[in-house]
Short mmCIF file of C-alpha atoms in Angstrom, two decimals:
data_model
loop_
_atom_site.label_atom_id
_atom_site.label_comp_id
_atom_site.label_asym_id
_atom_site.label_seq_id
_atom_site.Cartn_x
_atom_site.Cartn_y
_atom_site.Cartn_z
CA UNK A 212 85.75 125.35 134.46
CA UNK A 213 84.87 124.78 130.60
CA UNK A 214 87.05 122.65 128.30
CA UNK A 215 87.37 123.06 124.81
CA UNK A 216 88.38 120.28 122.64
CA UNK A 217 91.44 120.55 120.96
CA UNK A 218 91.61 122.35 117.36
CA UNK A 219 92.81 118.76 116.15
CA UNK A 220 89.68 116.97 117.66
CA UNK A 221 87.28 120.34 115.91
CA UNK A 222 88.70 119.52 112.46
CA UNK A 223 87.83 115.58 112.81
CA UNK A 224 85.06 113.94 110.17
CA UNK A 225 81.62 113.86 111.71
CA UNK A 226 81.24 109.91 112.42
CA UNK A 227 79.39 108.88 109.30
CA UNK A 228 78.00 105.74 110.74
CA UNK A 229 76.97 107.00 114.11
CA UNK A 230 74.65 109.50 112.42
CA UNK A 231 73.30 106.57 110.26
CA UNK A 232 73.00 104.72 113.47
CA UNK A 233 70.97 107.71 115.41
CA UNK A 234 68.47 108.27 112.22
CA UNK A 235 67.69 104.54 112.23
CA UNK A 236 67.35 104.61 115.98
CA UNK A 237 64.67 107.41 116.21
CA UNK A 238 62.93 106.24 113.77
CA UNK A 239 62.83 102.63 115.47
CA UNK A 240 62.12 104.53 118.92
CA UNK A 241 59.00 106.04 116.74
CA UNK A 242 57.37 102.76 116.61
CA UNK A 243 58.33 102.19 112.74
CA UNK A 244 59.23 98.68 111.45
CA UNK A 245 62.97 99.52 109.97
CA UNK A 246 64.25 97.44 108.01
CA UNK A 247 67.59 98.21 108.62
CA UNK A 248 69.99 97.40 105.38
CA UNK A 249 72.60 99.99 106.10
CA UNK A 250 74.66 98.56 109.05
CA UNK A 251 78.00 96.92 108.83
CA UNK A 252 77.84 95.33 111.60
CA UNK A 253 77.67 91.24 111.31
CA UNK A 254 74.75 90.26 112.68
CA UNK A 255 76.05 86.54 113.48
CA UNK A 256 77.53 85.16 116.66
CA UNK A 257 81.12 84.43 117.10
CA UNK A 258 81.84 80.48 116.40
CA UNK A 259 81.40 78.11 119.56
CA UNK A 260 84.86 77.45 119.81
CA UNK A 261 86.51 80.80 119.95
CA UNK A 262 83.95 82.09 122.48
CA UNK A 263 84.95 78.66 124.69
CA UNK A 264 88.94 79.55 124.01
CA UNK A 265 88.04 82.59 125.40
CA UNK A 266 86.23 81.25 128.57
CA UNK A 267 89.63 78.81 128.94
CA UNK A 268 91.53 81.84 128.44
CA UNK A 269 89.40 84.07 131.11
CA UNK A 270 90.36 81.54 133.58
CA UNK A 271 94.18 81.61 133.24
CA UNK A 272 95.85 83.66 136.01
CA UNK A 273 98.84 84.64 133.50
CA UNK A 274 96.03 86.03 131.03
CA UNK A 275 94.60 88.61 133.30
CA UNK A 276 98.22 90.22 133.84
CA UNK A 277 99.57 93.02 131.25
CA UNK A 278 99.79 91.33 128.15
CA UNK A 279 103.15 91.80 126.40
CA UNK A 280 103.62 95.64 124.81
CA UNK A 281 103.71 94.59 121.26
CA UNK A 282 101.37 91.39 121.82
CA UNK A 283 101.61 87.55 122.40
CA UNK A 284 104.31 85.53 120.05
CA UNK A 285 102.00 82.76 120.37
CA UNK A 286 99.24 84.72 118.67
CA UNK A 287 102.06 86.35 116.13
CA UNK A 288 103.00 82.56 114.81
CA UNK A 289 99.12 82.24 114.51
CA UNK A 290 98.82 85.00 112.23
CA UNK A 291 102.19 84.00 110.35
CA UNK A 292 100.90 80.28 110.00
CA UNK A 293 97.36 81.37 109.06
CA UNK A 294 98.68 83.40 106.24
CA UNK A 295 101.47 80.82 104.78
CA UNK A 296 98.70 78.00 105.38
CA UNK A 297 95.65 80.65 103.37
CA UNK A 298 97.97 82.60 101.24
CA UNK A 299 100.86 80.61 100.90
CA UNK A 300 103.03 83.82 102.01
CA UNK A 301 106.00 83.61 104.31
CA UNK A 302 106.20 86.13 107.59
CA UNK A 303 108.07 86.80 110.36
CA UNK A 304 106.62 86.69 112.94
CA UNK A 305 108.42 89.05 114.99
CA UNK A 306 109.43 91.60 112.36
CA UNK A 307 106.58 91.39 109.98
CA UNK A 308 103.30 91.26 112.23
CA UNK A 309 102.11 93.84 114.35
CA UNK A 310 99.05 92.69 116.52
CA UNK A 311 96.39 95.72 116.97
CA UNK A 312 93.23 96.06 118.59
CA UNK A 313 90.82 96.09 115.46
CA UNK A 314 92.26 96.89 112.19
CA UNK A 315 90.49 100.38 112.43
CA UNK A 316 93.70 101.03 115.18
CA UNK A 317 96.30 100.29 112.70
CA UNK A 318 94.83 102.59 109.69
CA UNK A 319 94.62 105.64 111.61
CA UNK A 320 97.39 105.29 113.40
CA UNK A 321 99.50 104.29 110.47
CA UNK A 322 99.94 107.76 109.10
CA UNK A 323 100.85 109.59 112.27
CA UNK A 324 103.94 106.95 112.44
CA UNK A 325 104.88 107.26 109.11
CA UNK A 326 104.45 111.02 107.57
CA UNK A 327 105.16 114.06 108.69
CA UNK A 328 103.04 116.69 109.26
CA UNK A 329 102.34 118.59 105.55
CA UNK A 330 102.90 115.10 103.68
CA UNK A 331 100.80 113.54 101.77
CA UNK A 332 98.88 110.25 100.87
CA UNK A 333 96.56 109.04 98.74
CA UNK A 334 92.76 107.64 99.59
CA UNK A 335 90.14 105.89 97.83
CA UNK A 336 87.22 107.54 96.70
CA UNK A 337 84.52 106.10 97.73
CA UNK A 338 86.59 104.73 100.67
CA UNK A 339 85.82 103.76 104.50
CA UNK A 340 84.79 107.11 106.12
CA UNK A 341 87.19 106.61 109.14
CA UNK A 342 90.63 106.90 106.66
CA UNK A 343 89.88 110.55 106.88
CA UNK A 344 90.84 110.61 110.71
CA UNK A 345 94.16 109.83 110.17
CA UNK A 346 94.55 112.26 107.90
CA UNK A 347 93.62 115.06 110.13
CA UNK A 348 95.57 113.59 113.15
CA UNK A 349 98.81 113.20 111.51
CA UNK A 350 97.80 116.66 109.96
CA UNK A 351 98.71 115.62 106.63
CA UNK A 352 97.37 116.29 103.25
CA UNK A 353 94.83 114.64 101.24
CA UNK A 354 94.85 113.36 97.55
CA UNK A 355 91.58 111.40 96.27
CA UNK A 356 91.95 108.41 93.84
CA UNK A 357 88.14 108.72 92.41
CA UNK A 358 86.90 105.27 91.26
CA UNK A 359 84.33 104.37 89.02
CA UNK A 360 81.83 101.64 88.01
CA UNK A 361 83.98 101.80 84.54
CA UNK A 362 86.86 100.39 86.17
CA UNK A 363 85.14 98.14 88.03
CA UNK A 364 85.71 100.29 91.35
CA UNK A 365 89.44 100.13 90.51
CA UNK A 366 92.06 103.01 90.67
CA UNK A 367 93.57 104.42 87.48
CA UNK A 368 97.08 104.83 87.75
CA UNK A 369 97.46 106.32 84.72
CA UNK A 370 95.04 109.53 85.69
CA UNK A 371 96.94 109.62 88.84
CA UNK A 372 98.07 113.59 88.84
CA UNK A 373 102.18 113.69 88.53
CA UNK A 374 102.50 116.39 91.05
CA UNK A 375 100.23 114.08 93.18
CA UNK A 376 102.30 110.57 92.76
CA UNK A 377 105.11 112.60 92.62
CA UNK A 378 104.27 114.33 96.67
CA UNK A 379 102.54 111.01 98.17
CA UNK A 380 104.50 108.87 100.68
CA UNK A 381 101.37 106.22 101.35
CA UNK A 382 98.38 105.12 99.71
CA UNK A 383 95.41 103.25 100.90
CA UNK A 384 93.27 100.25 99.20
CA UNK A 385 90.62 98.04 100.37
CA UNK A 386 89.46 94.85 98.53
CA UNK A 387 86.82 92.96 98.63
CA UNK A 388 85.70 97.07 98.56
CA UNK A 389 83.63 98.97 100.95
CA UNK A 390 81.60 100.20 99.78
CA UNK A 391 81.12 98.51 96.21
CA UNK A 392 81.84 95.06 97.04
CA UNK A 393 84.04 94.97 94.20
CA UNK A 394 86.78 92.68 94.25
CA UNK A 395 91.00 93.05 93.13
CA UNK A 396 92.86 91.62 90.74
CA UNK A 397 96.23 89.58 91.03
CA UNK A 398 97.14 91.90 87.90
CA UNK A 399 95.70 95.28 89.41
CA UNK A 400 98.16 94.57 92.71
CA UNK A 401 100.45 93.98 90.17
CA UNK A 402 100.35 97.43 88.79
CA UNK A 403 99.90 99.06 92.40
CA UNK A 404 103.72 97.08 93.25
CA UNK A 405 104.79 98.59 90.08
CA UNK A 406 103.42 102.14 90.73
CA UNK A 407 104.57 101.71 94.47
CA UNK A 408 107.91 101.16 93.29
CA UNK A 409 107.89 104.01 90.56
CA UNK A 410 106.97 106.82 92.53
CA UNK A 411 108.29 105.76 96.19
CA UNK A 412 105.00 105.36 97.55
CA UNK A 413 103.91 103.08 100.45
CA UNK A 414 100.76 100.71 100.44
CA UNK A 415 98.65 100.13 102.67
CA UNK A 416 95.56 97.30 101.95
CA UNK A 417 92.46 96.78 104.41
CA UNK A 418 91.78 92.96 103.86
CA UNK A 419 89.16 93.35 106.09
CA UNK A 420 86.48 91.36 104.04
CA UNK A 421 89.53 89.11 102.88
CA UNK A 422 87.78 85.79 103.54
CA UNK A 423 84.36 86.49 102.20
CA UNK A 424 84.20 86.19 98.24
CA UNK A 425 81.40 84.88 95.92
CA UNK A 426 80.84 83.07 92.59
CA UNK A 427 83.93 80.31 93.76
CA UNK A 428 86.44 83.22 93.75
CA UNK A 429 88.65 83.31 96.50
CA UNK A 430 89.82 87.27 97.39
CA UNK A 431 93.50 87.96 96.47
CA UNK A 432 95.85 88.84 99.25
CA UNK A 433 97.94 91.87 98.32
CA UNK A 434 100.77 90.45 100.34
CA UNK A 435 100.65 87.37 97.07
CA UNK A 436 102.28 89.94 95.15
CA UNK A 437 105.94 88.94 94.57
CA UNK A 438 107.57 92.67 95.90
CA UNK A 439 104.35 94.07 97.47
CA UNK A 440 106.39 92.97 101.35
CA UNK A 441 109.20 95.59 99.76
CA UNK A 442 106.21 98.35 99.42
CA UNK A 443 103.22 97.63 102.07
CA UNK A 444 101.60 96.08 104.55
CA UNK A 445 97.93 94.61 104.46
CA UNK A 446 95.63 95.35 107.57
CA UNK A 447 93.68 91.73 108.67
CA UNK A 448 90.66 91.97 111.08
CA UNK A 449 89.10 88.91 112.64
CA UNK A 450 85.81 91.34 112.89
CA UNK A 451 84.04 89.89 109.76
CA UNK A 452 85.76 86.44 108.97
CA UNK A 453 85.01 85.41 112.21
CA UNK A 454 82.29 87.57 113.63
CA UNK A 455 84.17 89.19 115.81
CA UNK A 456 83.82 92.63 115.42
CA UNK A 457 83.11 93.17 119.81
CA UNK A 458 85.75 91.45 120.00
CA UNK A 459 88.67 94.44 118.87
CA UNK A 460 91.13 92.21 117.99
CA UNK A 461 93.16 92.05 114.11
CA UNK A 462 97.03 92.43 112.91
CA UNK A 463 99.10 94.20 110.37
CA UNK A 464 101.29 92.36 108.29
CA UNK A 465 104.49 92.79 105.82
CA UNK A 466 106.74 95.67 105.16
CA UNK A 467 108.93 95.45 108.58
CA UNK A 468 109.78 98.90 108.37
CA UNK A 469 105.91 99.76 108.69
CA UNK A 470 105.27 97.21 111.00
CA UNK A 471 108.19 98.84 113.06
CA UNK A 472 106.35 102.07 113.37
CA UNK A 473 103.10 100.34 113.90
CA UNK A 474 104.65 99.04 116.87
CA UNK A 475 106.39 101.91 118.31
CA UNK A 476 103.41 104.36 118.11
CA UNK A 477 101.19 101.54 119.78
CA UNK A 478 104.38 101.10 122.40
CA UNK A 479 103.53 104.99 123.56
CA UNK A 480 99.68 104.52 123.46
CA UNK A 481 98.53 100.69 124.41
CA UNK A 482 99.53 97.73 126.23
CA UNK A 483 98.52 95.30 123.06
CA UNK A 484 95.11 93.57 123.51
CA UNK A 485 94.29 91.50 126.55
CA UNK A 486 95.69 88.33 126.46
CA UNK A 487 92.47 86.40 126.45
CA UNK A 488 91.49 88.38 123.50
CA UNK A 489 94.63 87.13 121.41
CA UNK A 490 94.29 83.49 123.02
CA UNK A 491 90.61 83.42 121.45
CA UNK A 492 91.92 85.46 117.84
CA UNK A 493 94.76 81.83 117.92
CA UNK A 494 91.89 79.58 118.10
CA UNK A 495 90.49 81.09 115.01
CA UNK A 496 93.08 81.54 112.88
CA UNK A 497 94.76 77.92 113.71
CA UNK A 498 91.01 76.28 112.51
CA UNK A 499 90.07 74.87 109.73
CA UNK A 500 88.12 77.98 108.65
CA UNK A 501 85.41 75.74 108.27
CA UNK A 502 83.37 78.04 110.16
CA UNK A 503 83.87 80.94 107.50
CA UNK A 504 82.78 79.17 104.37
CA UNK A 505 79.81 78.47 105.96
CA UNK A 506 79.38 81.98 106.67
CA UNK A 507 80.90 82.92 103.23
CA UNK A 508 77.79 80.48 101.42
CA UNK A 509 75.64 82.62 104.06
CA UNK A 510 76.28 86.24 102.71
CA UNK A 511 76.30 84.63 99.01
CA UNK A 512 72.64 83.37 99.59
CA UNK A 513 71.59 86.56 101.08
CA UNK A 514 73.36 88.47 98.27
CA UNK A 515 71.47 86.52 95.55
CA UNK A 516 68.74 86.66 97.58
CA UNK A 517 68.76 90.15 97.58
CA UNK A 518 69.71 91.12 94.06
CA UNK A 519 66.92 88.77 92.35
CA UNK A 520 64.45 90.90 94.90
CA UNK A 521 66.10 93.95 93.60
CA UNK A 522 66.22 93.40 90.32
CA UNK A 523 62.50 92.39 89.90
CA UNK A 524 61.17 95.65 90.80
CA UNK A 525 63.73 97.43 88.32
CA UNK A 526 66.51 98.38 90.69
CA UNK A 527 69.74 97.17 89.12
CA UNK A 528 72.65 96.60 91.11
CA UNK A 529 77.06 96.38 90.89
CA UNK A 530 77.55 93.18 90.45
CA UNK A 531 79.48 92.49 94.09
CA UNK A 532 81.90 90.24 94.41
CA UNK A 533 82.78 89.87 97.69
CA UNK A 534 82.25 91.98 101.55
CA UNK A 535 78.89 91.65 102.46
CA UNK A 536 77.59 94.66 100.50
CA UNK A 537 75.51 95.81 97.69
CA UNK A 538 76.25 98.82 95.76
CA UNK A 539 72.69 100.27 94.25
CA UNK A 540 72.39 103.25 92.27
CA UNK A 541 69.68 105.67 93.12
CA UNK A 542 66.83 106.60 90.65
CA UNK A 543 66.89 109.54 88.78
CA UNK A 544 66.31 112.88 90.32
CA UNK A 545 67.61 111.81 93.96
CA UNK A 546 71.07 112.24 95.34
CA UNK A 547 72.16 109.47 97.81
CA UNK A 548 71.11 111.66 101.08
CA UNK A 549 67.44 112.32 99.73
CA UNK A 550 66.77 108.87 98.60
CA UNK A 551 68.36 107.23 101.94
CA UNK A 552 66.05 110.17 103.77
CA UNK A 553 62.88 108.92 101.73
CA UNK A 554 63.44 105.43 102.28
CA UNK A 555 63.49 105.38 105.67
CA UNK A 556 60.32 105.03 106.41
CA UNK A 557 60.73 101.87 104.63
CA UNK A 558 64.11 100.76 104.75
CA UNK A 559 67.27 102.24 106.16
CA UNK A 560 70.07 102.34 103.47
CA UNK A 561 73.71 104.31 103.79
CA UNK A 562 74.25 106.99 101.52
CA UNK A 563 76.96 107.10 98.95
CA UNK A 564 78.52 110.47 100.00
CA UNK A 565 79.08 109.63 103.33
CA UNK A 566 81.78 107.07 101.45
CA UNK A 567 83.19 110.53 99.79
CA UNK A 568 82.17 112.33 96.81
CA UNK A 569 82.32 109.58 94.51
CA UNK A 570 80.08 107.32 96.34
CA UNK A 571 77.32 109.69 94.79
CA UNK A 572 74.47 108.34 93.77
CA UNK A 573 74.84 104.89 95.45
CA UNK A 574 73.67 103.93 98.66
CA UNK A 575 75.06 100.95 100.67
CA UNK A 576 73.17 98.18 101.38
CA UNK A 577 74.32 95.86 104.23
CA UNK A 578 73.71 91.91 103.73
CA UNK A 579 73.35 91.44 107.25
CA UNK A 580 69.68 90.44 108.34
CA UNK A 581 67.83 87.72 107.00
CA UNK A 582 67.36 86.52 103.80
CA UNK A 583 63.55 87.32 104.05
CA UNK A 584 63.49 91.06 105.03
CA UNK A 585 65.46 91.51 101.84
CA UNK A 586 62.31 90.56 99.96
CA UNK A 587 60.12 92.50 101.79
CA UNK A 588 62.37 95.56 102.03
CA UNK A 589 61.80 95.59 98.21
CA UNK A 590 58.19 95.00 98.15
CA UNK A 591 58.10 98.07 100.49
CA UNK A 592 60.06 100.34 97.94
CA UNK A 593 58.53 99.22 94.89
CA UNK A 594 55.74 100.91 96.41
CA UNK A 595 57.48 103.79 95.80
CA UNK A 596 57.49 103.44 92.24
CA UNK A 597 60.91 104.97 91.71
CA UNK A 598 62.25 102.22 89.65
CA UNK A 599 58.92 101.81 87.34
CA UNK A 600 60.73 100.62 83.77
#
C-alpha cells in the first residue's frame, strides 16, 4: 500500500534550516574546511549543575512515571519566581504559565487553539521561518508586518493596512530579533499594548534570546508592560539562556485566557515534558543566572570580535543588540541565495529570504564558534573582493 501525506502536511514551508543544514553537510562530507556561521544552534554545553539536577532527577522513581498533563507546579512556581525575581512581574502560577516542550511547541500550536480556520494574524517580516507552520495548520490567513533597517527592525503601526488590523485576531514579535539581532523598546511594547488594545488583537512575543543583550542593556520583557498580561503572552525557552536547546524544555506566560488554550490543545496531544526534564529547567531558573552573564560577555566578545573582522575588509554590519546574531548586508549585484551559494566554499552563512521576503539582501550570521574562525572566515572572503571600498 502507498500513503500520501495529508494535503495539510503538502502545503507546509520547506524546513529552511534543514536545507541550510544539508548544503553545509555535503560540502563538509566533500572534504572542505566550512566555516560554518549560519547555525543557530549554541555551540556551548549545558551548565554543570543543571546536567547534575538532571542525573538526581534520572534517579527518582516518581520522575520516570507520567509527568502531570499540564506539567509540574514545582517547575510552574520556578518560572513564576524567575520572572518576578528577573522582571519584577507577578504570575500565577497555575493560571498564567503553561509549561511546553521548547518554545517552538507553543508558537505553532498557539494559533490552532486560538483562531479559526479563515482568520487571520499578523507575522514579522523577516521572522523565524517555523511561524509559517502554524499558519498553515490552523489553516488561517497570513498578513506580513515588513520591517526595515529604518526602523531599526521595528514594526510600523501606523502602515499597518486597516482592513488588515481591522481582520487580525493575533500577532507575533520576537525581541532580541531573529534574524537582525535588533533589540525592543519599553516604548515600542508600549505602542504594541496600545495597538493590541485598539484593534482587538492578541500578542504573542518569542523571548527566546531574552537573557542575552549587549552594550550593558538588559532585553525588555514584554510582559513589563503595564496591560500587555490583558493582551498576550510571551513564549520563554531555556534553549539559549541556558544552553539547552537538546534539552526541549521552555513555558508560556501571561494572558490566562491564552495560556488556557495552550493547555488544552497540549491536554489532547502531550503528556507535558518528562519530569526530569522540568526538575533540571527548576535548577536553572531558581540560580543565580550567574552562568548566563558569563555566557552573555561570551557572545558579546565574539560579536565584537566578529564585527571589527568584518568591518576591516569593508563589510558593514546592523549594529546587533542582542541574540547571538549578525545581520550583514550582501554586496551589490547578489541576492542573499547567490551570495550564501558563493560563500560556501568559504563560509556557510543563512540567507535573508529564507527569514521571508524582507530578509533580502541579508544573510544571517550565527555567533556560535569561536572567536578565531570569525577572523579567518573574513580573511577567506576578503579574498573575494566583494566588499573592495
Amino acid at each position: 500500500m502507498k500513503f500520501e501525506e495529508s494535503k495539510i502536511l503538502q502545503q507546509l514551508p520547506k524546513q529552511f534550516f534543514a536545507n541550510l543544514v544539508k548544503k553545509v553537510n555535503a560540502k563538509a562530507a566533500a572534504g572542505a574546511d566550512v566555516i560554518n556561521l549560519g547555525q543557530g544552534n549554541p555551540d556551548q554545553p549545558t551548565p554543570e549543575f543543571v546536567v547534575k539536577a538532571m542525573q538526581t532527577a534520572t534517579a527518582n522513581p516518581a520522575d520516570h512515571k507520567y509527568s502531570l498533563f499540564r506539567g509540574l507546579p514545582r517547575f510552574k512556581q520556578a518560572a513564576a519566581d524567575f520572572y518576578e525575581r528577573e522582571y519584577g512581574v507577578k504570575l500565577d502560577p497555575e493560571t498564567e504559565i503553561a509549561v511546553l516542550g521548547g518554545s517552538k511547541i507553543g508558537l505553532v500550536e498557539l494559533p490552532f487553539a486560538l483562531l479559526n480556520p479563515g482568520d487571520t494574524m499578523i507575522l514579522p517580516d523577516p521572522g523565524y521561518p517555523d511561524y509559517l507552520s502554524g499558519i498553515t495548520l490552523a489553516q488561517v490567513k497570513l498578513a506580513l508586518l515588513r520591517l526595515t533597517a529604518a526602523n531599526h527592525f521595528l514594526p510600523d503601526y501606523q502602515q499597518v493596512d486597516p482592513q488588515v488590523a481591522a481582520a487580525a485576531k493575533l500577532l507575533y514579535l520576537n525581541y532580541p530579533n531573529n534574524p537582525t539581532g535588533a533589540v525592543a523598546t519599553s516604548q515600542f511594547f508600549q505602542d504594541t499594548v496600545d495597538f493590541a488594545n485598539e484593534h482587538q488583537i492578541g500578542i504573542v512575543h518569542d523571548f527566546a534570546y531574552g537573557a542575552i543583550g549587549f552594550d550593558g542593556q538588559r532585553p525588555v520583557s514584554f510582559l513589563q508592560t503595564p496591560g500587555a498580561k490583558d493582551v498576550g503572552i510571551e513564549m520563554y525557552t531555556l534553549s539559549k539562556s541556558f544552553n539547552m536547546a537538546g534539552w526541549r524544555v521552555g513555558f508560556a506566560a501571561g494572558n490566562a485566557d491564552m495560556i488556557e488554550a495552550l493547555n488544552l490543545i497540549q491536554d489532547h496531544l502531550f503528556v507535558s515534558v518528562f519530569p526530569a526534564i522540568q526538575d533540571a529547567a527548576i535548577a536553572a531558573l531558581n540560580s543565580d543566572q550567574q552562568t548566563v552573564h558569563e555566557l552573555v560577555g561570551l557572545y558579546e566578545r565574539r560579536r565584537n570580535q566578529f564585527f571589527t573582522a568584518a568591518r576591516k575588509i569593508g563589510w558593514e554590519p546592523y549594529p546587533s543588540g542582542g541574540s547571538f546574531y549578525a545581520w550583514m548586508p550582501v554586496p551589490k549585484g547578489y541576492t542573499s541565495e547567490a551570495f550564501a551559494d558563493l560563500l560556501l566554499d568559504k563560509a556557510a552563512v543563512a540567507p535573508g529570504n529564507g527569514f521571508g521576503a524582507g530578509g533580502e539582501g541579508y544573510v544571517r550570521v550565527g555567533l556560535l564558534i569561536d572567536e578565531p574562525r570569525f577572523t579567518e572566515a573574513c580573511q577567506r572572503i576578503a579574498k573575494l573582493h566583494l566588499f573592495d571600498r
